[in-house]
Amino acid sequence: MSNDNGEMSLPIHSNGQPLLQIKDLHVWYELKRFGFGHAGYVRAVDGVNFNLEQGEAIACVGESGCGKSSLMKTILGLNIPTKGDVVFDDTSLSVTRGNDLREYRSKIGYVQQDPFGALPPFMNIQTILEEPMIINGISDKDERQRRIRKILEEVKLTPVEEVLPKYPHMLSGGQQQRVVIARAMIMEPKLLVADEPVSMLDASVRVEILRILRKLQESHNLAVIYITHDLSTVRYFSEFIFVMYAGEIVEFARMQDLLDDAKHPYTHALLEASSDPNADNALVQREIPKGEPPSLVNPPPGCRFHPRCPHFMEGICDVKEPPNFEVAPRHLVACWLYDENIAHKDAL
Ligand code: SF4
């Protein structure tokens, strides 16, 4: 399913106004000029569309440099869209500034990749969790303590009295990430963005952290965007998934449909490279697709994956950008192999 520009439009929700709408989003960074002339743009996000309703979880998967971090920063209100828009809780990011932007950001929780780097080392856990509430005007001390106690119990950091006086360096990596999650939840956000939340943790605690996130999503009717390079962890988490490559979405599906029957050659390569977070060798990652991701300043013509694709069709893939083919209900793929007029589908 594509819009008039041939860009992917993802039909996640079935009714009501979505909590989050990503509309033809472009995030381009201008390159520094040397002398006269225009140096060009890094096209980090290049025409992304999707919607997310309250209570839904979606995973965004792709290797480093695919645009997922720029997409995340824009949703968090840290980037202004170059073109297109992000509409969250009826607030349009493209026209929101000042105090309204601060309020926009306060409604989104953010779980960082590196828990130790995310927590101020000179603050104890009590202060770390209380500070966002003070900044956002929650003046009732009893209410602040109620929220702190409740969220620490939900992330399973107990006994609360023993945890609160501790400093981040006194906790394990898994415990630090629970504090990061607790801080992200303390303002009771409607949306949580989790950026590689388990990639820096020991294999033994990854699944437990993902289960905590899943439980929070269900108990708080929270919308969650889970960003990762590792397909093996998403099965524990979301209902829907999309795969990004070189600033674009190349495949979208229900989680199980994609894991059982992936269509895009790039998704196949990611699946082959993924490891099981429950396995003993979970830290051993196989190489994912041969070759380098393309330049985002001058992306290849046609399909951006064509220089690395084992199913590349000369004169087709390098000429015209593939539209999105609906291969099953709510399963979209941007690949010429799924054009019924091209007889190469058996290759996969
Ligand atoms: Fe490969 Fe062509 Fe499909 Fe791109 S459009 S993924 S190059 S087969």
Tab-separated table of C-alpha atoms and ligand atoms in Angstrom:
chain	number	residue	atom	x	y	z
A	1	MET	CA	0.000	0.000	0.000
A	2	SER	CA	1.565	3.294	-0.971
A	3	ASN	CA	0.624	6.921	-1.131
A	4	ASP	CA	0.722	9.108	-4.237
A	5	ASN	CA	4.492	9.370	-3.987
A	6	GLY	CA	4.959	5.629	-3.867
A	7	GLU	CA	5.946	5.748	-0.192
A	8	MET	CA	4.901	3.143	2.319
A	9	SER	CA	1.765	3.863	4.305
A	10	LEU	CA	1.244	1.418	7.120
A	11	PRO	CA	-2.296	0.392	8.043
A	12	ILE	CA	-1.722	-0.561	11.669
A	13	HIS	CA	-4.805	0.799	13.329
A	14	SER	CA	-8.329	-0.098	12.457
A	15	ASN	CA	-10.389	2.581	14.166
A	16	GLY	CA	-10.229	5.881	15.968
A	17	GLN	CA	-7.638	8.635	15.782
A	18	PRO	CA	-4.138	7.216	16.136
A	19	LEU	CA	-2.079	8.412	19.085
A	20	LEU	CA	0.938	8.886	16.821
A	21	GLN	CA	0.962	9.651	13.118
A	22	ILE	CA	4.167	9.700	11.091
A	23	LYS	CA	3.261	11.403	7.836
A	24	ASP	CA	5.610	11.338	4.864
A	25	LEU	CA	8.431	12.133	7.285
A	26	HIS	CA	11.724	13.361	5.871
A	27	VAL	CA	14.657	14.207	8.152
A	28	TRP	CA	17.599	15.560	6.189
A	29	TYR	CA	20.784	17.022	7.670
A	30	GLU	CA	22.575	19.720	5.705
A	31	LEU	CA	26.266	19.007	5.109
A	32	LYS	CA	28.861	21.667	5.943
A	33	ARG	CA	29.881	23.759	2.962
A	34	PHE	CA	33.483	24.334	1.965
A	35	GLY	CA	33.699	27.429	-0.210
A	36	PHE	CA	30.808	28.142	-2.534
A	37	GLY	CA	28.152	25.745	-3.677
A	38	HIS	CA	25.823	23.444	-1.903
A	39	ALA	CA	27.320	20.373	-0.216
A	40	GLY	CA	24.066	18.420	-0.124
A	41	TYR	CA	22.038	16.624	2.533
A	42	VAL	CA	22.225	13.413	4.511
A	43	ARG	CA	18.797	11.914	3.890
A	44	ALA	CA	18.522	10.052	7.203
A	45	VAL	CA	14.750	9.526	7.031
A	46	ASP	CA	13.258	9.706	3.569
A	47	GLY	CA	9.501	9.396	3.312
A	48	VAL	CA	8.372	7.306	6.291
A	49	ASN	CA	4.700	6.771	7.134
A	50	PHE	CA	3.113	4.837	9.967
A	51	ASN	CA	0.508	5.170	12.686
A	52	LEU	CA	0.384	3.895	16.237
A	53	GLU	CA	-2.613	3.705	18.528
A	54	GLN	CA	-2.739	3.901	22.303
A	55	GLY	CA	-1.691	0.564	23.774
A	56	GLU	CA	0.019	-0.757	20.626
A	57	ALA	CA	3.655	-1.791	20.385
A	58	ILE	CA	5.692	-1.674	17.215
A	59	ALA	CA	9.303	-2.598	16.567
A	60	CYS	CA	11.595	-0.716	14.205
A	61	VAL	CA	14.478	-2.883	12.996
A	62	GLY	CA	17.506	-2.100	10.877
A	63	GLU	CA	21.273	-2.005	11.031
A	64	SER	CA	23.309	1.001	12.088
A	65	GLY	CA	22.835	3.963	9.751
A	66	CYS	CA	19.385	2.919	8.485
A	67	GLY	CA	17.716	6.040	9.909
A	68	LYS	CA	16.044	4.536	12.971
A	69	SER	CA	17.880	6.823	15.414
A	70	SER	CA	16.936	9.943	13.441
A	71	LEU	CA	13.353	8.723	13.314
A	72	MET	CA	13.382	8.173	17.085
A	73	LYS	CA	14.894	11.608	17.817
A	74	THR	CA	12.269	13.263	15.663
A	75	ILE	CA	9.426	11.475	17.421
A	76	LEU	CA	10.936	12.581	20.739
A	77	GLY	CA	10.835	16.199	19.531
A	78	LEU	CA	14.622	16.559	19.316
A	79	ASN	CA	14.636	17.023	15.504
A	80	ILE	CA	12.331	19.199	13.453
A	81	PRO	CA	10.988	17.425	10.335
A	82	THR	CA	12.532	18.632	7.096
A	83	LYS	CA	9.322	17.664	5.321
A	84	GLY	CA	6.198	15.837	6.428
A	85	ASP	CA	5.073	15.740	10.031
A	86	VAL	CA	4.843	13.898	13.323
A	87	VAL	CA	1.476	14.280	15.026
A	88	PHE	CA	1.399	13.000	18.588
A	89	ASP	CA	-1.662	13.308	20.812
A	90	ASP	CA	-3.104	15.900	18.396
A	91	THR	CA	0.056	18.033	18.526
A	92	SER	CA	1.830	18.663	15.219
A	93	LEU	CA	5.588	18.719	15.667
A	94	SER	CA	6.180	20.822	12.569
A	95	VAL	CA	4.447	23.846	14.155
A	96	THR	CA	5.169	23.262	17.866
A	97	ARG	CA	7.772	25.412	19.629
A	98	GLY	CA	8.744	26.722	23.089
A	99	ASN	CA	6.644	25.628	26.061
A	100	ASP	CA	4.357	23.567	23.844
A	101	LEU	CA	7.370	21.582	22.642
A	102	ARG	CA	8.417	21.006	26.258
A	103	GLU	CA	4.923	19.716	27.053
A	104	TYR	CA	5.012	17.510	23.927
A	105	ARG	CA	8.289	15.951	25.109
A	106	SER	CA	7.017	15.389	28.648
A	107	LYS	CA	4.322	13.041	27.321
A	108	ILE	CA	6.874	10.663	25.794
A	109	GLY	CA	9.092	8.413	27.906
A	110	TYR	CA	12.538	7.522	26.616
A	111	VAL	CA	14.607	4.446	27.498
A	112	GLN	CA	18.220	4.818	26.382
A	113	GLN	CA	20.589	2.125	25.190
A	114	ASP	CA	23.329	2.702	27.772
A	115	PRO	CA	21.817	2.787	31.271
A	116	PHE	CA	25.023	3.815	33.023
A	117	GLY	CA	25.543	6.773	30.675
A	118	ALA	CA	21.884	7.758	31.006
A	119	LEU	CA	21.894	8.088	34.801
A	120	PRO	CA	23.600	11.033	36.546
A	121	PRO	CA	26.314	9.435	38.738
A	122	PHE	CA	26.085	12.090	41.479
A	123	MET	CA	22.358	11.580	42.172
A	124	ASN	CA	20.825	8.756	44.185
A	125	ILE	CA	17.821	6.843	42.859
A	126	GLN	CA	15.371	8.888	44.965
A	127	THR	CA	16.611	12.131	43.366
A	128	ILE	CA	16.808	10.660	39.871
A	129	LEU	CA	13.165	9.601	40.006
A	130	GLU	CA	11.879	12.671	41.829
A	131	GLU	CA	13.573	15.299	39.653
A	132	PRO	CA	11.345	14.958	36.525
A	133	MET	CA	8.237	15.363	38.671
A	134	ILE	CA	9.590	18.510	40.352
A	135	ILE	CA	10.566	19.967	36.951
A	136	ASN	CA	7.084	19.213	35.621
A	137	GLY	CA	5.315	20.883	38.553
A	138	ILE	CA	4.161	17.962	40.724
A	139	SER	CA	4.421	19.793	44.033
A	140	ASP	CA	2.729	17.193	46.279
A	141	LYS	CA	5.551	15.262	47.967
A	142	ASP	CA	3.245	12.393	48.947
A	143	GLU	CA	2.169	12.006	45.319
A	144	ARG	CA	5.785	11.953	44.192
A	145	GLN	CA	6.612	9.233	46.725
A	146	ARG	CA	3.540	7.234	45.734
A	147	ARG	CA	4.611	7.261	42.091
A	148	ILE	CA	8.221	6.363	42.929
A	149	ARG	CA	7.207	3.408	45.095
A	150	LYS	CA	4.685	2.139	42.537
A	151	ILE	CA	7.002	2.251	39.539
A	152	LEU	CA	9.924	0.684	41.417
A	153	GLU	CA	7.660	-2.204	42.352
A	154	GLU	CA	6.525	-2.508	38.727
A	155	VAL	CA	10.115	-2.703	37.445
A	156	LYS	CA	10.892	-5.153	40.271
A	157	LEU	CA	13.469	-3.020	42.095
A	158	THR	CA	12.641	-3.899	45.674
A	159	PRO	CA	12.798	-3.476	48.617
A	160	VAL	CA	12.175	0.155	47.665
A	161	GLU	CA	13.689	1.560	50.890
A	162	GLU	CA	16.995	-0.150	50.126
A	163	VAL	CA	17.088	1.009	46.493
A	164	LEU	CA	16.266	4.710	46.960
A	165	PRO	CA	19.487	5.826	48.733
A	166	LYS	CA	21.757	3.989	46.274
A	167	TYR	CA	23.765	5.640	43.487
A	168	PRO	CA	23.841	4.210	39.921
A	169	HIS	CA	27.341	2.713	40.284
A	170	MET	CA	26.059	0.596	43.205
A	171	LEU	CA	23.623	-1.228	40.879
A	172	SER	CA	24.138	-3.919	38.224
A	173	GLY	CA	23.560	-3.092	34.528
A	174	GLY	CA	20.136	-4.728	34.618
A	175	GLN	CA	19.164	-2.792	37.761
A	176	GLN	CA	20.369	0.463	36.194
A	177	GLN	CA	18.201	-0.179	33.157
A	178	ARG	CA	15.207	-0.746	35.468
A	179	VAL	CA	15.872	2.696	36.974
A	180	VAL	CA	16.022	4.182	33.453
A	181	ILE	CA	12.668	2.556	32.674
A	182	ALA	CA	11.221	3.787	35.977
A	183	ARG	CA	12.368	7.348	35.233
A	184	ALA	CA	10.883	7.144	31.709
A	185	MET	CA	7.550	6.067	33.233
A	186	ILE	CA	7.418	8.428	36.197
A	187	MET	CA	5.466	11.143	34.325
A	188	GLU	CA	2.969	8.496	33.195
A	189	PRO	CA	3.610	8.982	29.460
A	190	LYS	CA	1.281	7.830	26.709
A	191	LEU	CA	4.162	6.719	24.513
A	192	LEU	CA	7.449	5.033	25.378
A	193	VAL	CA	10.381	5.003	22.955
A	194	ALA	CA	12.890	2.279	23.810
A	195	ASP	CA	16.160	2.601	21.905
A	196	GLU	CA	18.067	-0.721	21.908
A	197	PRO	CA	17.112	-1.154	25.596
A	198	VAL	CA	18.847	-4.516	26.050
A	199	SER	CA	21.764	-4.403	23.636
A	200	MET	CA	24.299	-3.413	26.327
A	201	LEU	CA	23.052	-5.856	28.947
A	202	ASP	CA	24.185	-9.380	29.775
A	203	ALA	CA	22.260	-12.063	27.909
A	204	SER	CA	20.907	-13.367	31.226
A	205	VAL	CA	18.897	-10.200	31.956
A	206	ARG	CA	17.754	-9.211	28.463
A	207	VAL	CA	14.571	-11.253	28.399
A	208	GLU	CA	13.587	-10.100	31.881
A	209	ILE	CA	13.931	-6.409	30.881
A	210	LEU	CA	11.847	-7.033	27.748
A	211	ARG	CA	9.179	-8.748	29.848
A	212	ILE	CA	9.057	-5.757	32.201
A	213	LEU	CA	8.576	-3.420	29.243
A	214	ARG	CA	5.840	-5.639	27.845
A	215	LYS	CA	4.059	-5.768	31.190
A	216	LEU	CA	4.209	-1.973	31.542
A	217	GLN	CA	2.779	-1.641	28.050
A	218	GLU	CA	-0.192	-3.813	28.980
A	219	SER	CA	-0.862	-2.457	32.466
A	220	HIS	CA	-0.547	1.219	31.460
A	221	ASN	CA	-2.178	0.843	28.022
A	222	LEU	CA	1.051	2.319	26.737
A	223	ALA	CA	2.081	2.775	23.119
A	224	VAL	CA	5.655	1.594	22.631
A	225	ILE	CA	8.188	1.964	19.842
A	226	TYR	CA	10.966	-0.572	20.260
A	227	ILE	CA	14.065	0.230	18.213
A	228	THR	CA	16.669	-2.449	17.642
A	229	HIS	CA	19.152	-3.910	15.176
A	230	ASP	CA	18.527	-7.428	16.525
A	231	LEU	CA	15.469	-9.226	15.209
A	232	SER	CA	15.816	-11.987	17.800
A	233	THR	CA	14.628	-9.727	20.622
A	234	VAL	CA	11.487	-8.387	18.952
A	235	ARG	CA	9.571	-11.653	19.230
A	236	TYR	CA	9.297	-10.972	22.974
A	237	PHE	CA	7.758	-7.655	22.430
A	238	SER	CA	5.568	-6.112	19.771
A	239	GLU	CA	2.534	-6.902	17.632
A	240	PHE	CA	3.858	-5.133	14.555
A	241	ILE	CA	7.245	-4.608	13.048
A	242	PHE	CA	8.805	-2.598	10.255
A	243	VAL	CA	12.242	-2.917	8.737
A	244	MET	CA	14.183	0.188	7.708
A	245	TYR	CA	16.941	0.401	5.151
A	246	ALA	CA	18.751	3.567	4.022
A	247	GLY	CA	16.101	5.909	5.414
A	248	GLU	CA	13.086	4.014	4.083
A	249	ILE	CA	10.710	1.309	5.310
A	250	VAL	CA	11.182	-1.800	3.169
A	251	GLU	CA	8.855	-4.251	4.941
A	252	PHE	CA	5.975	-4.039	7.389
A	253	ALA	CA	4.003	-6.926	8.918
A	254	ARG	CA	2.519	-8.449	12.022
A	255	MET	CA	5.395	-9.730	14.129
A	256	GLN	CA	4.704	-13.419	13.700
A	257	ASP	CA	4.013	-13.054	9.981
A	258	LEU	CA	7.374	-11.437	9.454
A	259	LEU	CA	9.246	-13.980	11.576
A	260	ASP	CA	7.479	-16.894	9.848
A	261	ASP	CA	7.373	-15.572	6.305
A	262	ALA	CA	9.663	-12.605	5.682
A	263	LYS	CA	9.605	-11.355	2.121
A	264	HIS	CA	12.245	-8.682	1.577
A	265	PRO	CA	15.794	-9.942	0.884
A	266	TYR	CA	17.156	-7.504	3.461
A	267	THR	CA	14.788	-8.868	6.120
A	268	HIS	CA	16.004	-12.368	5.261
A	269	ALA	CA	19.575	-11.256	5.829
A	270	LEU	CA	18.678	-9.681	9.184
A	271	LEU	CA	16.894	-12.846	10.278
A	272	GLU	CA	19.897	-14.973	9.391
A	273	ALA	CA	22.133	-12.683	11.422
A	274	SER	CA	19.956	-12.531	14.530
A	275	SER	CA	20.815	-14.380	17.719
A	276	ASP	CA	18.531	-15.698	20.435
A	277	PRO	CA	18.745	-13.549	23.601
A	278	ASN	CA	18.040	-16.675	25.646
A	279	ALA	CA	20.930	-18.581	24.139
A	280	ASP	CA	24.336	-18.941	25.752
A	281	ASN	CA	26.036	-17.498	22.696
A	282	ALA	CA	23.672	-14.555	22.421
A	283	LEU	CA	26.532	-12.077	22.255
A	284	VAL	CA	27.936	-13.753	19.152
A	285	GLN	CA	26.496	-11.917	16.170
A	286	ARG	CA	26.940	-13.167	12.657
A	287	GLU	CA	27.774	-10.669	9.966
A	288	ILE	CA	24.738	-9.065	8.381
A	289	PRO	CA	24.380	-8.543	4.786
A	290	LYS	CA	27.623	-8.394	2.879
A	291	GLY	CA	28.715	-4.913	1.821
A	292	GLU	CA	28.089	-1.543	3.370
A	293	PRO	CA	24.860	0.406	3.677
A	294	PRO	CA	24.727	3.022	0.918
A	295	SER	CA	25.587	6.693	1.191
A	296	LEU	CA	22.592	8.633	2.445
A	297	VAL	CA	23.877	11.707	0.587
A	298	ASN	CA	23.668	10.028	-2.813
A	299	PRO	CA	21.613	6.861	-2.351
A	300	PRO	CA	21.697	4.353	-5.228
A	301	PRO	CA	19.018	4.757	-7.906
A	302	GLY	CA	16.095	2.358	-7.961
A	303	CYS	CA	16.001	0.036	-4.954
A	304	ARG	CA	18.510	1.276	-2.392
A	305	PHE	CA	19.367	-2.290	-1.411
A	306	HIS	CA	20.299	-3.333	-4.954
A	307	PRO	CA	24.128	-3.136	-4.588
A	308	ARG	CA	23.929	-5.778	-1.809
A	309	CYS	CA	20.962	-7.827	-2.944
A	310	PRO	CA	21.481	-11.472	-3.995
A	311	HIS	CA	18.301	-11.269	-6.125
A	312	PHE	CA	19.222	-8.070	-7.966
A	313	MET	CA	17.582	-7.809	-11.388
A	314	GLU	CA	19.520	-5.629	-13.786
A	315	GLY	CA	17.472	-3.048	-15.624
A	316	ILE	CA	14.701	-3.235	-13.022
A	317	CYS	CA	16.080	-2.923	-9.485
A	318	ASP	CA	18.696	-0.313	-10.414
A	319	VAL	CA	16.284	1.797	-12.444
A	320	LYS	CA	13.056	2.351	-10.589
A	321	GLU	CA	12.294	2.497	-6.888
A	322	PRO	CA	9.976	-0.412	-5.999
A	323	PRO	CA	6.499	0.528	-4.796
A	324	ASN	CA	4.926	-1.311	-1.866
A	325	PHE	CA	3.262	-4.600	-2.670
A	326	GLU	CA	0.631	-5.966	-0.312
A	327	VAL	CA	1.594	-9.641	-0.206
A	328	ALA	CA	-0.920	-10.539	2.539
A	329	PRO	CA	-3.296	-8.563	4.763
A	330	ARG	CA	-1.200	-6.021	6.638
A	331	HIS	CA	1.997	-7.323	5.097
A	332	LEU	CA	3.722	-4.842	2.805
A	333	VAL	CA	7.022	-5.178	1.032
A	334	ALA	CA	8.942	-2.768	-1.200
A	335	CYS	CA	10.615	-5.171	-3.607
A	336	TRP	CA	10.213	-5.859	-7.330
A	337	LEU	CA	10.176	-9.611	-6.673
A	338	TYR	CA	6.552	-9.208	-5.605
A	339	ASP	CA	5.412	-7.500	-8.771
A	340	GLU	CA	3.200	-10.125	-10.377
A	341	ASN	CA	4.519	-9.074	-13.768
A	342	ILE	CA	8.057	-10.081	-12.824
A	343	ALA	CA	8.655	-13.829	-12.655
A	344	HIS	CA	11.499	-13.984	-10.132
A	345	LYS	CA	9.552	-14.726	-6.986
A	346	ASP	CA	10.751	-18.314	-6.785
A	347	ALA	CA	14.230	-17.037	-6.054
A	348	LEU	CA	13.329	-16.582	-2.365
B	1	SF4	FE1	16.600	-6.973	-4.327
B	1	SF4	FE2	15.464	-5.889	-6.465
B	1	SF4	FE3	13.968	-6.527	-4.369
B	1	SF4	FE4	15.657	-4.489	-4.235
B	1	SF4	S1	13.845	-4.638	-5.549
B	1	SF4	S2	15.368	-6.039	-2.698
B	1	SF4	S3	17.355	-5.242	-5.474
B	1	SF4	S4	15.101	-7.938	-5.697
